[in-house]
Amino acid sequence: MDYVEAGSFAEITLKENRSDLDSIRFRERVMVDVSNRKLSTTIVGSAVTMPVALGPVGMCGAVWSNGEILACRAAQEFGVPFVLSTNALLSIEDVAQSVERNFWFQLYLQKDRGFSKELIDRAKAAGCPVLVLTMDLHVEGIRYVDAHNGLGAPPKLTPANILSIVSHPSWAIAMLHSKRWTFGNYADRAKPGNVKDMAKLVRSQLDPSFDTKTLQWVRSLWPGRLIVKGILNPDDARMAVDSGADAVLVSNHGGRQLDSAPSTACMLPRIVKAVGGRTEVYVDSGVRSGLDILKFLGLGARACFIGRSYIYGLGAYGQAGVTKALEILREELSIAMALTGVTDATEIPGDLIFRGPREPVEPEQSATRRSNRKQEKD
Ligand SMILES: Cc1cc2nc3c(=O)[nH]c(=O)nc-3n(C[C@H](O)[C@H](O)[C@H](O)COP(=O)(O)O)c2cc1C
């Protein structure tokens, strides 16, 4: 579970995602009839039963055998979207063959542009209506825990890992029946059975060169809805929308990329101010309860994506665990709405938040400081 839990470097951003959400206070309202509360809404035009989507999580199938299919089924039965990661263990086709309704696909741009295009074409062929393009992984943030644990596909067999496997026998037996143990979307690109080669290939395909032109290229290839994920700066949000994004997903990758980046709670209102009039804005990183969802809605998000909170459910009870996690979030959100006098998740009062998260330094102030220092030197 370290793989799921960890953040990058000193995990400052991982912790701040939570502490900033915890510091937010609601304005309580009691003079309102809240007997009927509507949680349903739309995300890029798709109807959802609550303002939540299951975000992309790589190697989901290592948490529970065929985890991608199980999480997708749980999401579909609940009425929320499931986003399949490029780096899932099961391929786009594996999942498409095993679920009844459509799912969304997340793209990590590959250095080999022909392969990026191939992934886009495969997602189209599988009937995915929405592409989530992750822009915050030009290079990978270092997660020391993963390096220490010998994480990979398959994992290194250290004494600690062997002990962990034998002390979870039902997981280990279930894993023996997995459709795949390696990165399914890359299966045709490495020698069959050569897992080491494949893990190397996945790493080597990370592309540090992508920019707005690459986003425009993806836009030209993708006819469906396009969500740009990993936005944490209002300027990047404007550039994404100018380049054809249908929506932006404010995210710091759950504290797994740039450590000491601000929390998403801190940056969300600025990004909503920058592009909220032109496009829908979603957010992730740190959602652990329905109250967190309402806080993010109060800060201007239309919906939240979740990562660890559904993966914990998956790791505990497979598909039933994901369903349980979604049920808990729904109940908590509904209670929080009732106690704040909110009856419709699409009509959040502008004054719902009594106290917001910490204020960032205004860029103008930073500029003044720099010029002051220059003057001192002069
Ligand atoms: C174990 C793990 C694997 C992830 N893999 C991916 C991935 O393959 N693609 C991606 O865009 N984001 C990935 N993410 C980031 C999530 O989509 C999401 O941004 C993050 O989990 C949100 O934070 P939360 O876990 O606090 O909800 C991953 C996150 C975790 C925890």
CSV table of N, CA and C in Angstrom, one decimal, residues 258-333:
chain,number,residue,atom,x,y,z
A,258,LEU,N,5.5,17.6,-8.2
A,258,LEU,CA,6.3,18.7,-7.7
A,258,LEU,C,6.0,18.9,-6.2
A,259,ASP,N,7.0,18.5,-5.4
A,259,ASP,CA,6.8,18.7,-3.9
A,259,ASP,C,7.1,20.2,-3.6
A,260,SER,N,6.3,20.7,-2.6
A,260,SER,CA,6.3,22.1,-2.3
A,260,SER,C,5.5,22.9,-3.3
A,261,ALA,N,4.7,22.2,-4.2
A,261,ALA,CA,3.7,22.9,-5.0
A,261,ALA,C,2.6,23.2,-4.0
A,262,PRO,N,1.8,24.3,-4.3
A,262,PRO,CA,0.7,24.6,-3.4
A,262,PRO,C,-0.4,23.5,-3.5
A,263,SER,N,-1.3,23.5,-2.5
A,263,SER,CA,-2.4,22.5,-2.5
A,263,SER,C,-3.4,23.0,-3.6
A,264,THR,N,-4.2,22.0,-4.0
A,264,THR,CA,-5.2,22.4,-5.0
A,264,THR,C,-6.3,23.3,-4.4
A,265,ALA,N,-6.6,23.1,-3.1
A,265,ALA,CA,-7.6,24.0,-2.5
A,265,ALA,C,-7.1,25.4,-2.5
A,266,CYS,N,-5.8,25.6,-2.4
A,266,CYS,CA,-5.3,27.0,-2.5
A,266,CYS,C,-5.4,27.6,-3.9
A,267,MET,N,-5.1,26.8,-4.9
A,267,MET,CA,-5.0,27.3,-6.3
A,267,MET,C,-6.4,27.3,-7.0
A,268,LEU,N,-7.3,26.5,-6.6
A,268,LEU,CA,-8.6,26.3,-7.3
A,268,LEU,C,-9.3,27.7,-7.5
A,269,PRO,N,-9.5,28.5,-6.5
A,269,PRO,CA,-10.3,29.7,-6.7
A,269,PRO,C,-9.7,30.6,-7.8
A,270,ARG,N,-8.3,30.7,-7.8
A,270,ARG,CA,-7.7,31.5,-8.9
A,270,ARG,C,-7.9,31.0,-10.3
A,271,ILE,N,-7.8,29.6,-10.4
A,271,ILE,CA,-8.0,29.0,-11.7
A,271,ILE,C,-9.5,29.2,-12.2
A,272,VAL,N,-10.4,29.1,-11.2
A,272,VAL,CA,-11.8,29.3,-11.5
A,272,VAL,C,-12.0,30.7,-12.0
A,273,LYS,N,-11.3,31.7,-11.3
A,273,LYS,CA,-11.4,33.1,-11.7
A,273,LYS,C,-10.8,33.3,-13.2
A,274,ALA,N,-9.8,32.5,-13.4
A,274,ALA,CA,-9.1,32.7,-14.7
A,274,ALA,C,-9.9,32.1,-15.9
A,275,VAL,N,-10.5,30.9,-15.7
A,275,VAL,CA,-11.1,30.3,-16.8
A,275,VAL,C,-12.6,29.8,-16.6
A,276,GLY,N,-13.0,29.9,-15.3
A,276,GLY,CA,-14.3,29.4,-15.0
A,276,GLY,C,-15.5,29.9,-15.8
A,277,GLY,N,-15.4,31.1,-16.4
A,277,GLY,CA,-16.4,31.6,-17.2
A,277,GLY,C,-16.4,30.9,-18.6
A,278,ARG,N,-15.3,30.3,-19.0
A,278,ARG,CA,-15.2,29.8,-20.3
A,278,ARG,C,-15.4,28.2,-20.3
A,279,THR,N,-15.0,27.6,-19.2
A,279,THR,CA,-15.0,26.1,-19.2
A,279,THR,C,-15.3,25.6,-17.8
A,280,GLU,N,-15.6,24.3,-17.8
A,280,GLU,CA,-15.8,23.7,-16.4
A,280,GLU,C,-14.4,23.4,-15.8
A,281,VAL,N,-14.4,23.6,-14.5
A,281,VAL,CA,-13.2,23.3,-13.7
A,281,VAL,C,-13.4,22.2,-12.7
A,282,TYR,N,-12.6,21.2,-12.8
A,282,TYR,CA,-12.7,20.1,-11.8
A,282,TYR,C,-11.4,20.1,-10.9
A,283,VAL,N,-11.4,19.3,-9.9
A,283,VAL,CA,-10.3,19.3,-9.0
A,283,VAL,C,-10.1,18.0,-8.4
A,284,ASP,N,-8.8,17.6,-8.1
A,284,ASP,CA,-8.5,16.5,-7.3
A,284,ASP,C,-7.4,16.8,-6.3
A,285,SER,N,-7.0,15.8,-5.6
A,285,SER,CA,-5.8,15.8,-4.6
A,285,SER,C,-6.3,16.1,-3.2
A,286,GLY,N,-6.5,15.0,-2.5
A,286,GLY,CA,-6.8,15.2,-1.1
A,286,GLY,C,-8.2,14.8,-0.7
A,287,VAL,N,-9.1,14.5,-1.6
A,287,VAL,CA,-10.5,14.2,-1.3
A,287,VAL,C,-10.6,12.9,-0.5
A,288,ARG,N,-11.0,13.0,0.8
A,288,ARG,CA,-11.2,11.8,1.6
A,288,ARG,C,-12.6,11.7,2.2
A,289,SER,N,-13.4,12.7,2.0
A,289,SER,CA,-14.8,12.7,2.5
A,289,SER,C,-15.7,13.5,1.7
A,290,GLY,N,-17.0,13.3,1.9
A,290,GLY,CA,-18.0,14.1,1.2
A,290,GLY,C,-17.9,15.6,1.6
A,291,LEU,N,-17.5,15.8,2.8
A,291,LEU,CA,-17.3,17.2,3.2
A,291,LEU,C,-16.2,17.9,2.4
A,292,ASP,N,-15.2,17.2,2.1
A,292,ASP,CA,-14.1,17.7,1.2
A,292,ASP,C,-14.7,18.1,-0.2
A,293,ILE,N,-15.6,17.2,-0.7
A,293,ILE,CA,-16.2,17.5,-2.0
A,293,ILE,C,-17.0,18.8,-1.9
A,294,LEU,N,-17.8,19.0,-0.9
A,294,LEU,CA,-18.5,20.2,-0.8
A,294,LEU,C,-17.6,21.4,-0.6
A,295,LYS,N,-16.5,21.3,0.1
A,295,LYS,CA,-15.5,22.4,0.2
A,295,LYS,C,-15.0,22.8,-1.2
A,296,PHE,N,-14.7,21.8,-2.0
A,296,PHE,CA,-14.2,22.1,-3.3
A,296,PHE,C,-15.3,22.7,-4.2
A,297,LEU,N,-16.5,22.2,-4.0
A,297,LEU,CA,-17.6,22.9,-4.8
A,297,LEU,C,-17.7,24.3,-4.4
A,298,GLY,N,-17.6,24.6,-3.1
A,298,GLY,CA,-17.7,25.9,-2.5
A,298,GLY,C,-16.6,26.8,-3.0
A,299,LEU,N,-15.4,26.2,-3.4
A,299,LEU,CA,-14.3,27.0,-3.9
A,299,LEU,C,-14.4,27.2,-5.4
A,300,GLY,N,-15.5,26.6,-6.0
A,300,GLY,CA,-15.7,26.9,-7.4
A,300,GLY,C,-15.6,25.7,-8.4
A,301,ALA,N,-15.2,24.5,-7.9
A,301,ALA,CA,-15.1,23.3,-8.8
A,301,ALA,C,-16.5,22.8,-9.1
A,302,ARG,N,-16.7,22.3,-10.3
A,302,ARG,CA,-18.0,21.7,-10.7
A,302,ARG,C,-18.0,20.2,-10.2
A,303,ALA,N,-16.9,19.6,-10.1
A,303,ALA,CA,-16.8,18.2,-9.6
A,303,ALA,C,-15.4,17.8,-9.1
A,304,CYS,N,-15.3,16.7,-8.4
A,304,CYS,CA,-14.0,16.3,-7.9
A,304,CYS,C,-13.7,14.9,-8.5
A,305,PHE,N,-12.4,14.7,-8.8
A,305,PHE,CA,-11.9,13.4,-9.1
A,305,PHE,C,-11.3,12.8,-7.9
A,306,ILE,N,-11.4,11.5,-7.7
A,306,ILE,CA,-10.8,10.9,-6.6
A,306,ILE,C,-9.7,9.8,-7.0
A,307,GLY,N,-8.7,9.7,-6.2
A,307,GLY,CA,-7.7,8.7,-6.4
A,307,GLY,C,-7.7,7.7,-5.3
A,308,ARG,N,-6.9,8.1,-4.2
A,308,ARG,CA,-6.7,7.1,-3.1
A,308,ARG,C,-8.0,6.7,-2.5
A,309,SER,N,-9.0,7.6,-2.4
A,309,SER,CA,-10.1,7.1,-1.6
A,309,SER,C,-10.9,6.0,-2.2
A,310,TYR,N,-10.8,5.8,-3.5
A,310,TYR,CA,-11.4,4.6,-4.1
A,310,TYR,C,-10.5,3.4,-4.1
A,311,ILE,N,-9.1,3.8,-4.2
A,311,ILE,CA,-8.2,2.7,-4.3
A,311,ILE,C,-8.1,2.0,-2.9
A,312,TYR,N,-8.3,2.7,-1.8
A,312,TYR,CA,-8.3,2.1,-0.5
A,312,TYR,C,-9.5,1.1,-0.4
A,313,GLY,N,-10.6,1.5,-1.0
A,313,GLY,CA,-11.8,0.6,-1.0
A,313,GLY,C,-11.5,-0.7,-1.9
A,314,LEU,N,-10.9,-0.4,-3.0
A,314,LEU,CA,-10.5,-1.5,-3.9
A,314,LEU,C,-9.6,-2.5,-3.2
A,315,GLY,N,-8.6,-2.0,-2.5
A,315,GLY,CA,-7.6,-2.8,-1.8
A,315,GLY,C,-8.2,-3.6,-0.7
A,316,ALA,N,-9.3,-3.1,-0.1
A,316,ALA,CA,-9.9,-3.8,1.0
A,316,ALA,C,-10.9,-4.9,0.6
A,317,TYR,N,-11.8,-4.6,-0.4
A,317,TYR,CA,-12.8,-5.5,-0.8
A,317,TYR,C,-13.1,-5.6,-2.3
A,318,GLY,N,-12.1,-5.2,-3.1
A,318,GLY,CA,-12.4,-5.3,-4.5
A,318,GLY,C,-13.5,-4.4,-5.0
A,319,GLN,N,-14.4,-4.9,-5.9
A,319,GLN,CA,-15.5,-4.0,-6.4
A,319,GLN,C,-16.4,-3.5,-5.3
A,320,ALA,N,-16.7,-4.4,-4.4
A,320,ALA,CA,-17.6,-4.0,-3.3
A,320,ALA,C,-17.0,-2.9,-2.5
A,321,GLY,N,-15.7,-2.9,-2.4
A,321,GLY,CA,-15.0,-1.8,-1.6
A,321,GLY,C,-15.1,-0.5,-2.3
A,322,VAL,N,-15.0,-0.5,-3.6
A,322,VAL,CA,-15.1,0.8,-4.4
A,322,VAL,C,-16.5,1.3,-4.2
A,323,THR,N,-17.5,0.4,-4.4
A,323,THR,CA,-18.9,0.8,-4.2
A,323,THR,C,-19.1,1.4,-2.8
A,324,LYS,N,-18.5,0.8,-1.8
A,324,LYS,CA,-18.7,1.2,-0.4
A,324,LYS,C,-18.1,2.6,-0.3
A,325,ALA,N,-16.9,2.8,-0.9
A,325,ALA,CA,-16.2,4.1,-0.8
A,325,ALA,C,-17.1,5.2,-1.4
A,326,LEU,N,-17.7,4.9,-2.5
A,326,LEU,CA,-18.6,5.9,-3.2
A,326,LEU,C,-19.9,6.1,-2.4
A,327,GLU,N,-20.4,5.1,-1.8
A,327,GLU,CA,-21.6,5.3,-0.9
A,327,GLU,C,-21.3,6.2,0.3
A,328,ILE,N,-20.1,6.0,0.9
A,328,ILE,CA,-19.7,6.8,2.0
A,328,ILE,C,-19.6,8.3,1.6
A,329,LEU,N,-18.9,8.5,0.4
A,329,LEU,CA,-18.8,9.9,0.0
A,329,LEU,C,-20.1,10.5,-0.3
A,330,ARG,N,-21.0,9.7,-0.9
A,330,ARG,CA,-22.4,10.3,-1.2
A,330,ARG,C,-23.1,10.7,0.0
A,331,GLU,N,-23.1,9.8,1.0
A,331,GLU,CA,-23.8,10.1,2.3
A,331,GLU,C,-23.3,11.3,3.0
A,332,GLU,N,-21.9,11.3,3.0
A,332,GLU,CA,-21.3,12.5,3.7
A,332,GLU,C,-21.6,13.8,3.0
A,333,LEU,N,-21.5,13.7,1.6
A,333,LEU,CA,-21.8,15.0,0.9
A,333,LEU,C,-23.3,15.4,1.1
